Each structure stands twice: as C-alpha cells, then as structure tokens.
Amino acid sequence: STIIMSTLHDADGDEVLGEAVAGPAGPPLHHRLTRSDPASDSDSDSDSNSDSDDDSDDDNDKDDVTMVDTSGEVDRLEIQIRESPYDLPLHLAYVRALQTKAKGDNDRITQAKRDAAAKFPLPAEEVWLPWLKFEEEHVKTEQDKQNVCDLYELALKDFVSVSLWCAYCNFLENKLFLDPSPSLDAVTHVRQTYDRAIAACGLHVTEGGRIWASYRTFEQRVLSTLFPSSSSSSSSSSS
C-alpha cells in the first residue's frame, strides 16, 4: 500500500491536510484527517456529558457522605469523651455537634452541657448565656424557675461576668413583675441579688455601670408598680 499526502476540503470549504492510504492499484481506501471529524466531536461531547453526570453523581454522593459524617462525628466524640472525660475542647465540640445534628433533642443537649459543667468552668458567652436563655424561654412552673436560678448560681461560680449577673437579675425581675401582687419577700430577694451583683462586679472599669443602671431601673419599677402613690408624690416633690 502507498501513503499519499493530500489536501482535502471539509464541508465548509476549508482546506484540511490529510493522508490517503491506497491499495496497490486502486483509489484511496480512507482518509485520516488532522482535524477531528463531527462524529468524533459528538462522541467527545457524549463522553463529556457522561463525565459531567458522573461528577454530579459524585457531588451528590459527597453530600450524602457529609450528612452521614455529621452523625458519625457525634458518635466519635462520645467515644473520645469516654476515653478522655476531662478534655474541655472535646466536650464543647460535642455540644456544638449535638446542636447541629440533634437540634430538637433538647434533653440530650442539656445533659451534655450539664456533664461538661460538672467538670469544668464553662465559657460564659459561648455556653452559659445561650444555655440560660434557652432554659428561661421554657419556664412554666415554679420548679422550672428554681432550676434556672440554680443554673445561674452554678454559672456565676465559673466566672465573674457582668453579662451573667445582669441576665440573672433581669430574669428574677421579669418573673417578679409577672405576678400581679408580688410579695415584699420576692422584692427583697431580687434586691439582694442586685446587691450581690454590685459587690461582685459593680466596680468593673468598663462594664460595672450596666449593673448600676439595671438596679436603678428595678427600683423605679418597684416604686411605680407596687407603690404608685409614693412614686407620684416623689415626682411631684422633685418638680
């Protein structure tokens, strides 16, 4: 056979260099073009589409794996905590994982926080304040209220925090004024809690003023709500 180089034309009239392979005494048997032919492009596109579909399937598989890994992370952290019960970062990671994966399982999340609180002083901003706020929103009975107060007392043993003290006093104050006829003992209890807050951090250089301002607002509410006549006479005399 003989290989003959020839100039061919494609469907658009463009020249294409190619090889013609001829038999011993006959016309070329086929042409091999240097530019890809449409059939090859079609096959390539099909392969590309197939690869794209495969990639999409792979992405979906990865998403599924991520969801499974979240659950696996909780189980892994539980095992690690059993092996290293006094590792605070593990406990905090476990709480965060539960809040993401088991968002509705409040009992499990609360127990994880209690387990951590029994072993370590917990960060006020990251753990205590969100936890206490959640518990406050679910207070329905006097026992629930007492449980929240106990949590506040536990939190205040961990840190001298103006934010914690303000939140505690405000919680007691709001519960006090929900009662249409609060007792003087209840008022005294809130006042004593404010006094404790003042003693603990009333002289804080940058945030101590928050305690004083909240305490003053409480006393004004007591005068205007429980002793309205005294409040009005006081404002008359001041004017």
Coordinates of N, CA and C in Angstrom, one line a residue:
S1 N 0.8 -1.2 0.0 CA 0.0 0.0 0.0 C 0.9 1.2 0.0
T2 N 0.3 2.4 -0.4 CA 1.0 3.6 -0.6 C 0.3 4.7 0.2
I3 N 1.1 5.5 1.0 CA 0.5 6.6 1.8 C 0.7 7.9 0.9
I4 N -0.4 8.6 0.6 CA -0.3 9.8 -0.2 C -0.8 11.0 0.6
M5 N 0.0 12.0 0.8 CA -0.4 13.2 1.4 C -1.2 14.1 0.5
S6 N -2.4 14.5 0.9 CA -3.3 15.3 0.0 C -4.0 16.4 0.8
T7 N -4.4 17.4 0.0 CA -5.1 18.5 0.6 C -6.6 18.2 0.3
L8 N -7.4 18.2 1.4 CA -8.8 17.9 1.3 C -9.6 19.1 1.7
H9 N -10.9 19.1 1.5 CA -11.8 20.2 1.9 C -12.9 19.6 2.7
D10 N -13.2 20.3 3.8 CA -14.3 19.9 4.7 C -15.6 20.4 4.2
A11 N -16.7 20.3 4.9 CA -18.0 20.7 4.5 C -18.1 22.2 4.3
D12 N -17.3 22.9 5.1 CA -17.3 24.4 5.0 C -16.4 24.9 3.9
G13 N -15.7 24.1 3.2 CA -14.8 24.5 2.2 C -13.4 24.8 2.6
D14 N -13.1 24.6 3.9 CA -11.8 24.8 4.5 C -10.9 23.7 4.1
E15 N -9.6 24.0 3.8 CA -8.6 23.0 3.5 C -8.2 22.3 4.7
V16 N -8.0 21.0 4.6 CA -7.6 20.1 5.7 C -6.5 19.2 5.2
L17 N -5.4 19.1 5.9 CA -4.3 18.3 5.4 C -4.6 16.8 5.9
G18 N -4.4 15.9 5.0 CA -4.8 14.5 5.4 C -3.9 13.5 4.7
E19 N -4.0 12.3 5.1 CA -3.2 11.2 4.5 C -4.2 10.3 3.8
A20 N -3.9 9.9 2.6 CA -4.7 8.9 1.8 C -3.9 7.6 1.7
V21 N -4.6 6.6 2.1 CA -4.0 5.3 2.1 C -4.6 4.5 0.9
A22 N -3.7 4.1 0.0 CA -4.2 3.5 -1.2 C -3.7 2.0 -1.3
G23 N -4.5 1.3 -2.0 CA -4.1 -0.1 -2.2 C -3.1 -0.2 -3.3
P24 N -2.6 -1.3 -3.7 CA -1.6 -1.4 -4.7 C -2.0 -0.8 -6.0
A25 N -3.2 -0.9 -6.4 CA -3.6 -0.3 -7.7 C -5.0 0.3 -7.7
G26 N -5.4 0.9 -6.6 CA -6.7 1.4 -6.5 C -6.8 2.7 -5.9
P27 N -8.0 3.3 -5.8 CA -8.2 4.6 -5.1 C -7.9 4.5 -3.6
P28 N -7.8 5.6 -3.0 CA -7.6 5.6 -1.5 C -8.7 4.8 -0.8
L29 N -8.3 4.1 0.2 CA -9.3 3.3 0.9 C -10.0 4.2 2.0
H30 N -9.2 5.1 2.6 CA -9.8 6.0 3.6 C -8.9 7.2 3.8
H31 N -9.4 8.3 4.4 CA -8.6 9.4 4.7 C -8.6 9.6 6.2
R32 N -7.4 9.9 6.7 CA -7.2 10.2 8.2 C -6.9 11.7 8.3
L33 N -7.9 12.5 8.8 CA -7.8 13.9 8.8 C -7.0 14.4 10.1
T34 N -6.4 15.5 10.0 CA -5.7 16.0 11.2 C -6.6 16.8 12.1
R35 N -7.8 17.2 11.6 CA -8.8 17.9 12.4 C -9.9 16.9 12.8
S36 N -10.4 16.9 13.9 CA -11.3 15.9 14.4 C -12.6 16.1 13.6
D37 N -13.2 15.0 13.3 CA -14.4 14.9 12.5 C -15.6 15.1 13.4
P38 N -16.8 15.4 12.8 CA -18.0 15.6 13.7 C -18.4 14.5 14.5
A39 N -18.2 13.3 14.0 CA -18.6 12.1 14.7 C -17.8 12.0 16.0
S40 N -16.5 12.3 15.8 CA -15.6 12.2 17.0 C -16.0 13.3 18.0
D41 N -16.3 14.5 17.5 CA -16.7 15.6 18.4 C -18.0 15.1 19.2
S42 N -18.9 14.5 18.5 CA -20.1 14.0 19.1 C -19.8 13.1 20.2
D43 N -18.9 12.1 19.9 CA -18.5 11.1 20.9 C -17.9 11.8 22.1
S44 N -17.1 12.8 21.8 CA -16.4 13.5 22.8 C -17.4 14.3 23.7
D45 N -18.4 14.9 23.0 CA -19.4 15.6 23.8 C -20.2 14.6 24.7
S46 N -20.5 13.5 24.1 CA -21.2 12.5 24.9 C -20.4 12.1 26.1
D47 N -19.0 11.8 25.9 CA -18.2 11.5 27.0 C -18.1 12.6 28.0
S48 N -18.1 13.8 27.5 CA -18.0 15.0 28.4 C -19.3 15.0 29.3
N49 N -20.4 14.9 28.6 CA -21.7 14.9 29.3 C -21.8 13.8 30.3
S50 N -21.2 12.6 29.9 CA -21.3 11.5 30.8 C -20.4 11.8 32.0
D51 N -19.2 12.4 31.7 CA -18.3 12.7 32.9 C -19.0 13.7 33.8
S52 N -19.7 14.7 33.2 CA -20.4 15.7 34.0 C -21.4 15.1 34.9
D53 N -22.2 14.1 34.3 CA -23.2 13.4 35.1 C -22.5 12.7 36.2
D54 N -21.4 12.0 35.9 CA -20.7 11.3 36.9 C -20.2 12.2 38.0
D55 N -19.7 13.4 37.6 CA -19.3 14.4 38.6 C -20.4 14.8 39.5
S56 N -21.6 15.0 38.8 CA -22.8 15.4 39.6 C -23.2 14.4 40.6
D57 N -23.1 13.1 40.1 CA -23.4 12.0 41.0 C -22.4 11.9 42.1
D58 N -21.1 12.2 41.8 CA -20.1 12.2 42.8 C -20.4 13.3 43.9
D59 N -20.8 14.5 43.4 CA -21.1 15.6 44.3 C -22.3 15.2 45.2
N60 N -23.3 14.5 44.6 CA -24.5 14.1 45.4 C -24.0 13.1 46.5
D61 N -23.1 12.2 46.0 CA -22.6 11.2 47.0 C -21.9 11.9 48.1
K62 N -21.1 12.9 47.7 CA -20.3 13.6 48.8 C -21.3 14.3 49.8
D63 N -22.4 14.9 49.3 CA -23.4 15.5 50.2 C -23.9 14.4 51.1
D64 N -24.2 13.3 50.6 CA -24.7 12.2 51.4 C -23.7 11.8 52.5
V65 N -22.5 11.7 52.1 CA -21.4 11.4 53.0 C -21.3 12.4 54.1
T66 N -21.4 13.7 53.7 CA -21.3 14.7 54.7 C -22.4 14.6 55.8
M67 N -23.6 14.3 55.3 CA -24.7 14.1 56.3 C -24.5 12.9 57.2
V68 N -23.9 11.9 56.6 CA -23.6 10.7 57.4 C -22.5 11.0 58.4
D69 N -21.5 11.8 57.9 CA -20.3 12.1 58.8 C -20.7 12.9 60.0
T70 N -21.8 13.8 59.8 CA -22.2 14.6 61.0 C -22.7 13.6 62.1
S71 N -23.5 12.6 61.7 CA -23.9 11.7 62.7 C -22.7 10.9 63.3
G72 N -21.8 10.5 62.4 CA -20.6 9.8 62.8 C -19.8 10.6 63.8
E73 N -19.7 11.9 63.6 CA -19.0 12.8 64.4 C -19.5 12.8 65.8
V74 N -20.8 12.8 66.0 CA -21.3 12.7 67.4 C -20.9 11.4 68.1
D75 N -21.1 10.3 67.4 CA -20.7 9.0 67.9 C -19.2 9.0 68.3
R76 N -18.4 9.6 67.4 CA -16.9 9.6 67.6 C -16.6 10.4 68.8
L77 N -17.2 11.6 69.0 CA -17.0 12.4 70.1 C -17.4 11.8 71.4
E78 N -18.5 11.1 71.4 CA -19.0 10.4 72.6 C -17.9 9.3 73.0
I79 N -17.3 8.6 72.1 CA -16.3 7.6 72.4 C -15.1 8.3 73.0
Q80 N -14.7 9.4 72.3 CA -13.5 10.2 72.8 C -13.7 10.7 74.2
I81 N -14.9 11.2 74.5 CA -15.2 11.8 75.8 C -15.1 10.7 76.9
R82 N -15.6 9.5 76.5 CA -15.5 8.4 77.5 C -14.0 8.0 77.7
E83 N -13.2 8.2 76.7 CA -11.8 7.9 76.9 C -11.0 9.0 77.6
S84 N -11.4 10.2 77.3 CA -10.8 11.4 77.9 C -11.9 12.3 78.5
P85 N -12.4 12.0 79.6 CA -13.6 12.7 80.2 C -13.2 14.1 80.7
Y86 N -11.9 14.5 80.8 CA -11.6 15.8 81.3 C -10.9 16.6 80.2
D87 N -11.4 16.4 79.0 CA -10.9 17.2 77.9 C -12.0 18.2 77.5
L88 N -11.8 19.5 77.9 CA -12.8 20.5 77.7 C -13.2 20.7 76.2
P89 N -12.2 20.9 75.3 CA -12.5 21.1 73.9 C -13.3 20.0 73.3
L90 N -13.1 18.8 73.8 CA -14.0 17.6 73.3 C -15.4 17.8 73.7
H91 N -15.6 18.3 75.0 CA -17.0 18.5 75.5 C -17.7 19.6 74.7
L92 N -16.9 20.7 74.4 CA -17.5 21.8 73.7 C -17.8 21.4 72.3
A93 N -16.9 20.6 71.7 CA -17.2 20.1 70.3 C -18.4 19.2 70.2
Y94 N -18.6 18.4 71.3 CA -19.7 17.5 71.4 C -21.0 18.3 71.5
V95 N -21.0 19.3 72.3 CA -22.2 20.2 72.4 C -22.6 20.8 71.1
R96 N -21.5 21.4 70.4 CA -21.8 22.0 69.1 C -22.3 21.0 68.1
A97 N -21.8 19.8 68.1 CA -22.2 18.8 67.2 C -23.7 18.4 67.4
L98 N -24.0 18.3 68.7 CA -25.4 17.9 69.0 C -26.4 19.1 68.6
Q99 N -25.9 20.3 68.8 CA -26.8 21.4 68.4 C -27.0 21.5 66.9
T100 N -26.1 20.9 66.2 CA -26.2 20.9 64.7 C -27.0 19.7 64.2
K101 N -26.6 18.5 64.8 CA -27.2 17.3 64.3 C -28.5 16.9 65.0
A102 N -28.6 17.1 66.3 CA -29.7 16.7 67.1 C -30.4 18.0 67.7
K103 N -30.8 18.9 66.8 CA -31.2 20.2 67.2 C -32.5 20.1 68.1
G104 N -33.4 19.1 67.8 CA -34.6 19.0 68.5 C -34.5 18.2 69.8
D105 N -33.3 17.5 70.0 CA -33.2 16.7 71.2 C -32.6 17.5 72.3
N106 N -33.5 18.3 72.9 CA -33.1 19.3 73.9 C -32.6 18.6 75.2
D107 N -33.2 17.5 75.6 CA -32.7 16.8 76.8 C -31.3 16.3 76.6
R108 N -31.0 15.8 75.4 CA -29.6 15.3 75.2 C -28.6 16.4 75.2
I109 N -29.0 17.5 74.6 CA -28.1 18.7 74.6 C -27.9 19.2 76.0
T110 N -29.0 19.3 76.7 CA -28.9 19.8 78.1 C -28.0 18.9 79.0
Q111 N -28.2 17.6 78.8 CA -27.4 16.7 79.6 C -25.9 16.8 79.2
A112 N -25.6 17.0 77.9 CA -24.2 17.2 77.5 C -23.6 18.4 78.2
K113 N -24.4 19.5 78.3 CA -23.9 20.7 78.9 C -23.7 20.5 80.4
R114 N -24.6 19.8 81.0 CA -24.5 19.5 82.5 C -23.3 18.7 82.8
D115 N -23.0 17.7 81.9 CA -21.8 16.9 82.1 C -20.6 17.7 82.1
A116 N -20.5 18.6 81.1 CA -19.4 19.5 81.0 C -19.3 20.4 82.1
A117 N -20.4 21.0 82.6 CA -20.4 21.9 83.7 C -20.0 21.3 85.0
A118 N -20.2 20.0 85.1 CA -19.8 19.3 86.3 C -18.3 19.1 86.4
K119 N -17.6 19.3 85.3 CA -16.1 19.1 85.3 C -15.3 20.3 85.1
F120 N -15.9 21.3 84.4 CA -15.1 22.5 84.0 C -15.9 23.8 84.3
P121 N -15.1 24.9 84.4 CA -15.8 26.2 84.3 C -16.0 26.5 82.8
L122 N -17.3 26.7 82.4 CA -17.6 26.8 81.0 C -17.6 28.3 80.6
P123 N -17.3 28.6 79.3 CA -17.2 30.0 78.8 C -18.6 30.6 78.9
A124 N -18.6 31.8 79.5 CA -19.9 32.5 79.7 C -20.6 32.8 78.4
E125 N -19.9 33.5 77.5 CA -20.5 33.9 76.2 C -20.9 32.8 75.3
E126 N -20.0 31.8 75.2 CA -20.3 30.7 74.3 C -21.3 29.7 74.8
V127 N -21.2 29.4 76.1 CA -22.1 28.3 76.6 C -23.1 28.8 77.5
W128 N -22.8 29.5 78.6 CA -23.7 29.7 79.6 C -24.9 30.6 79.2
L129 N -24.6 31.8 78.6 CA -25.6 32.7 78.2 C -26.7 32.1 77.2
P130 N -26.2 31.4 76.1 CA -27.2 30.8 75.3 C -28.0 29.7 76.0
W131 N -27.3 28.9 76.8 CA -28.0 27.9 77.6 C -29.0 28.4 78.5
L132 N -28.7 29.4 79.3 CA -29.6 30.0 80.2 C -30.8 30.7 79.5
K133 N -30.5 31.3 78.4 CA -31.6 32.0 77.6 C -32.6 30.9 77.2
F134 N -32.1 29.8 76.7 CA -33.0 28.7 76.2 C -33.8 28.2 77.4
E135 N -33.2 28.0 78.6 CA -33.9 27.5 79.7 C -35.0 28.5 80.2
E136 N -34.7 29.8 80.1 CA -35.6 30.8 80.5 C -36.9 30.8 79.6
E137 N -36.7 30.5 78.3 CA -37.8 30.5 77.4 C -38.8 29.3 77.7
H138 N -38.3 28.3 78.4 CA -39.2 27.2 78.7 C -39.6 27.0 80.1
V139 N -39.5 28.2 80.9 CA -40.0 28.1 82.2 C -41.5 28.2 82.3
K140 N -42.2 27.2 82.9 CA -43.6 27.2 83.0 C -44.1 27.0 84.5
T141 N -43.3 26.5 85.3 CA -43.7 26.2 86.7 C -42.6 26.9 87.6
E142 N -43.0 26.9 88.9 CA -42.1 27.4 89.9 C -40.8 26.6 90.0
Q143 N -41.0 25.3 89.8 CA -39.8 24.4 89.8 C -38.9 24.7 88.6
D144 N -39.5 25.0 87.4 CA -38.6 25.4 86.3 C -37.8 26.7 86.6
K145 N -38.5 27.6 87.3 CA -37.9 28.9 87.6 C -36.7 28.6 88.6
Q146 N -36.9 27.7 89.6 CA -35.9 27.4 90.5 C -34.7 26.7 89.8
N147 N -35.0 25.8 88.8 CA -33.9 25.2 88.1 C -33.1 26.2 87.3
V148 N -33.7 27.2 86.8 CA -32.9 28.2 86.1 C -32.1 29.0 87.1
C149 N -32.6 29.3 88.2 CA -31.9 30.0 89.3 C -30.7 29.2 89.7
D150 N -30.8 27.9 89.8 CA -29.7 27.0 90.2 C -28.6 27.1 89.1
L151 N -29.1 27.1 87.9 CA -28.1 27.2 86.8 C -27.3 28.5 86.8
Y152 N -28.0 29.6 87.1 CA -27.3 30.9 87.2 C -26.3 30.8 88.3
E153 N -26.7 30.3 89.5 CA -25.8 30.2 90.6 C -24.5 29.4 90.2
L154 N -24.8 28.3 89.5 CA -23.6 27.5 89.0 C -22.7 28.2 88.0
A155 N -23.4 29.0 87.1 CA -22.6 29.7 86.1 C -21.8 30.8 86.8
L156 N -22.3 31.5 87.8 CA -21.6 32.6 88.5 C -20.4 32.1 89.3
K157 N -20.4 30.8 89.6 CA -19.2 30.2 90.3 C -18.1 30.1 89.3
D158 N -18.4 30.0 88.0 CA -17.4 29.8 87.0 C -16.6 31.1 86.6
F159 N -17.4 32.2 86.5 CA -16.8 33.5 86.0 C -17.4 34.7 86.8
V160 N -16.6 35.7 87.0 CA -17.2 37.0 87.4 C -17.5 37.7 86.1
S161 N -18.8 37.6 85.7 CA -19.2 38.2 84.4 C -20.4 39.1 84.7
V162 N -20.2 40.4 84.2 CA -21.2 41.4 84.3 C -22.5 40.9 83.5
S163 N -22.2 40.3 82.3 CA -23.3 39.9 81.5 C -24.2 38.8 82.2
L164 N -23.5 37.9 82.9 CA -24.2 36.9 83.6 C -25.0 37.5 84.8
W165 N -24.4 38.4 85.5 CA -25.1 39.0 86.6 C -26.3 39.8 86.1
C166 N -26.2 40.5 85.1 CA -27.3 41.3 84.5 C -28.4 40.4 84.1
A167 N -28.0 39.3 83.4 CA -29.1 38.4 82.9 C -29.8 37.7 84.1
Y168 N -29.1 37.4 85.1 CA -29.7 36.8 86.3 C -30.7 37.7 87.0
C169 N -30.2 38.9 87.2 CA -31.1 39.9 87.9 C -32.3 40.3 87.0
N170 N -32.1 40.4 85.7 CA -33.2 40.7 84.9 C -34.2 39.5 84.8
F171 N -33.7 38.3 84.9 CA -34.6 37.1 84.9 C -35.5 37.2 86.2
L172 N -34.9 37.4 87.3 CA -35.7 37.5 88.6 C -36.6 38.6 88.5
E173 N -36.2 39.8 88.0 CA -37.0 40.9 88.0 C -38.2 40.7 87.1
N174 N -38.0 40.2 85.9 CA -39.2 39.9 85.0 C -40.2 39.0 85.6
K175 N -39.7 37.9 86.2 CA -40.6 37.0 86.8 C -41.3 37.6 88.0
L176 N -40.7 38.5 88.7 CA -41.3 39.2 89.8 C -42.5 40.0 89.3
F177 N -42.3 40.8 88.3 CA -43.4 41.7 87.8 C -44.5 41.0 87.0
L178 N -44.3 39.7 86.7 CA -45.3 38.9 86.1 C -46.4 38.6 87.1
D179 N -46.0 38.6 88.4 CA -47.0 38.4 89.4 C -47.8 39.7 89.7
P180 N -49.1 39.6 89.6 CA -49.9 40.8 89.8 C -49.8 41.4 91.2
S181 N -49.5 40.6 92.1 CA -49.3 41.1 93.5 C -48.1 40.4 94.2
P182 N -46.9 40.8 93.8 CA -45.7 40.2 94.3 C -45.5 40.5 95.8
S183 N -45.0 39.6 96.5 CA -44.8 39.8 98.0 C -43.5 40.6 98.2
L184 N -43.4 41.2 99.4 CA -42.2 42.0 99.7 C -41.0 41.1 99.8
D185 N -41.2 39.9 100.2 CA -40.1 38.9 100.3 C -39.5 38.7 98.9
A186 N -40.4 38.6 97.8 CA -39.9 38.4 96.5 C -39.1 39.7 96.0
V187 N -39.6 40.8 96.4 CA -38.9 42.1 96.0 C -37.5 42.1 96.7
T188 N -37.5 41.7 98.0 CA -36.3 41.7 98.7 C -35.3 40.7 98.1
H189 N -35.7 39.6 97.6 CA -34.9 38.6 97.0 C -34.2 39.2 95.8
V190 N -34.9 39.9 94.9 CA -34.3 40.5 93.8 C -33.3 41.6 94.2
R191 N -33.7 42.4 95.2 CA -32.8 43.4 95.6 C -31.5 42.8 96.2
Q192 N -31.6 41.8 96.9 CA -30.4 41.1 97.4 C -29.5 40.6 96.3
T193 N -30.2 40.1 95.3 CA -29.4 39.6 94.1 C -28.6 40.7 93.4
Y194 N -29.3 41.9 93.3 CA -28.6 43.0 92.8 C -27.5 43.5 93.7
D195 N -27.7 43.4 95.0 CA -26.6 43.8 95.9 C -25.4 42.8 95.7
R196 N -25.6 41.6 95.5 CA -24.6 40.6 95.3 C -23.8 40.9 94.0
A197 N -24.6 41.3 92.9 CA -24.0 41.7 91.7 C -23.1 42.9 91.8
I198 N -23.6 43.9 92.5 CA -22.8 45.1 92.8 C -21.5 44.8 93.5
A199 N -21.6 43.9 94.5 CA -20.4 43.5 95.2 C -19.4 42.7 94.4
A200 N -19.9 41.9 93.4 CA -19.1 41.1 92.6 C -18.4 41.9 91.5
C201 N -19.1 42.8 90.8 CA -18.5 43.4 89.7 C -19.1 44.8 89.4
G202 N -19.6 45.5 90.5 CA -20.1 46.8 90.3 C -19.0 47.8 90.0
L203 N -17.7 47.5 90.4 CA -16.6 48.4 90.2 C -15.8 48.0 88.9
H204 N -16.4 47.1 88.1 CA -15.7 46.8 86.8 C -15.5 48.0 86.0
V205 N -14.3 48.2 85.5 CA -13.9 49.5 84.9 C -14.8 49.9 83.7
T206 N -15.0 48.9 82.8 CA -15.8 49.2 81.6 C -17.2 48.8 81.6
E207 N -17.6 47.8 82.4 CA -19.0 47.3 82.3 C -19.8 47.4 83.6
G208 N -19.1 47.9 84.7 CA -19.8 47.9 86.0 C -21.0 48.8 86.0
G209 N -21.0 49.8 85.2 CA -22.2 50.7 85.1 C -23.4 50.1 84.7
R210 N -23.3 49.0 83.9 CA -24.5 48.2 83.5 C -25.3 47.7 84.7
I211 N -24.6 47.2 85.7 CA -25.3 46.7 86.9 C -26.0 47.8 87.6
W212 N -25.3 48.9 87.8 CA -25.9 50.1 88.5 C -27.2 50.6 87.8
A213 N -27.1 50.7 86.4 CA -28.2 51.2 85.6 C -29.4 50.2 85.7
S214 N -29.1 48.9 85.7 CA -30.2 47.9 85.8 C -30.8 48.0 87.2
Y215 N -30.0 48.1 88.2 CA -30.5 48.2 89.6 C -31.4 49.4 89.8
R216 N -31.0 50.5 89.2 CA -31.8 51.8 89.3 C -33.1 51.6 88.6
T217 N -33.1 51.0 87.5 CA -34.4 50.7 86.7 C -35.3 49.8 87.5
F218 N -34.7 48.8 88.2 CA -35.6 47.9 89.0 C -36.3 48.7 90.1
E219 N -35.5 49.5 90.8 CA -36.1 50.3 91.9 C -37.2 51.2 91.4
Q220 N -37.0 51.8 90.3 CA -38.0 52.7 89.7 C -39.3 51.9 89.4
R221 N -39.1 50.7 88.9 CA -40.3 49.8 88.6 C -41.0 49.4 89.8
V222 N -40.2 49.2 90.9 CA -40.9 48.8 92.2 C -41.7 50.0 92.7
L223 N -41.2 51.2 92.6 CA -41.9 52.3 93.0 C -43.2 52.6 92.2
S224 N -43.0 52.5 90.9 CA -44.2 52.8 90.0 C -45.2 51.7 90.0
T225 N -44.8 50.5 90.2 CA -45.7 49.3 90.1 C -46.4 49.0 91.4
L226 N -45.5 48.8 92.4 CA -46.0 48.4 93.7 C -46.4 49.5 94.6
F227 N -45.9 50.7 94.5 CA -46.2 51.8 95.3 C -46.5 53.0 94.4
P228 N -47.5 53.0 93.6 CA -47.7 54.1 92.6 C -47.9 55.4 93.3
S229 N -48.6 55.5 94.5 CA -48.8 56.7 95.2 C -47.5 57.4 95.6
S230 N -46.6 56.5 96.1 CA -45.3 57.0 96.5 C -44.5 57.6 95.3
S231 N -44.6 56.9 94.2 CA -43.9 57.3 93.0 C -44.4 58.6 92.5
S232 N -45.7 58.8 92.5 CA -46.3 60.1 92.1 C -46.0 61.2 93.0
S233 N -46.0 61.0 94.3 CA -45.7 62.1 95.2 C -44.2 62.4 95.2
S234 N -43.4 61.4 94.9 CA -42.0 61.7 94.7 C -41.7 62.5 93.5
S235 N -42.3 62.2 92.4 CA -42.1 63.0 91.2 C -42.7 64.5 91.4
S236 N -43.8 64.6 92.2 CA -44.3 65.9 92.4 C -43.4 66.8 93.2
S237 N -42.8 66.2 94.2 CA -41.9 66.9 95.1 C -40.6 67.3 94.3
S238 N -40.2 66.5 93.4 CA -39.0 66.8 92.6 C -39.2 67.9 91.6
S239 N -40.5 68.0 91.1 CA -40.8 69.1 90.2 C -41.0 70.4 91.0

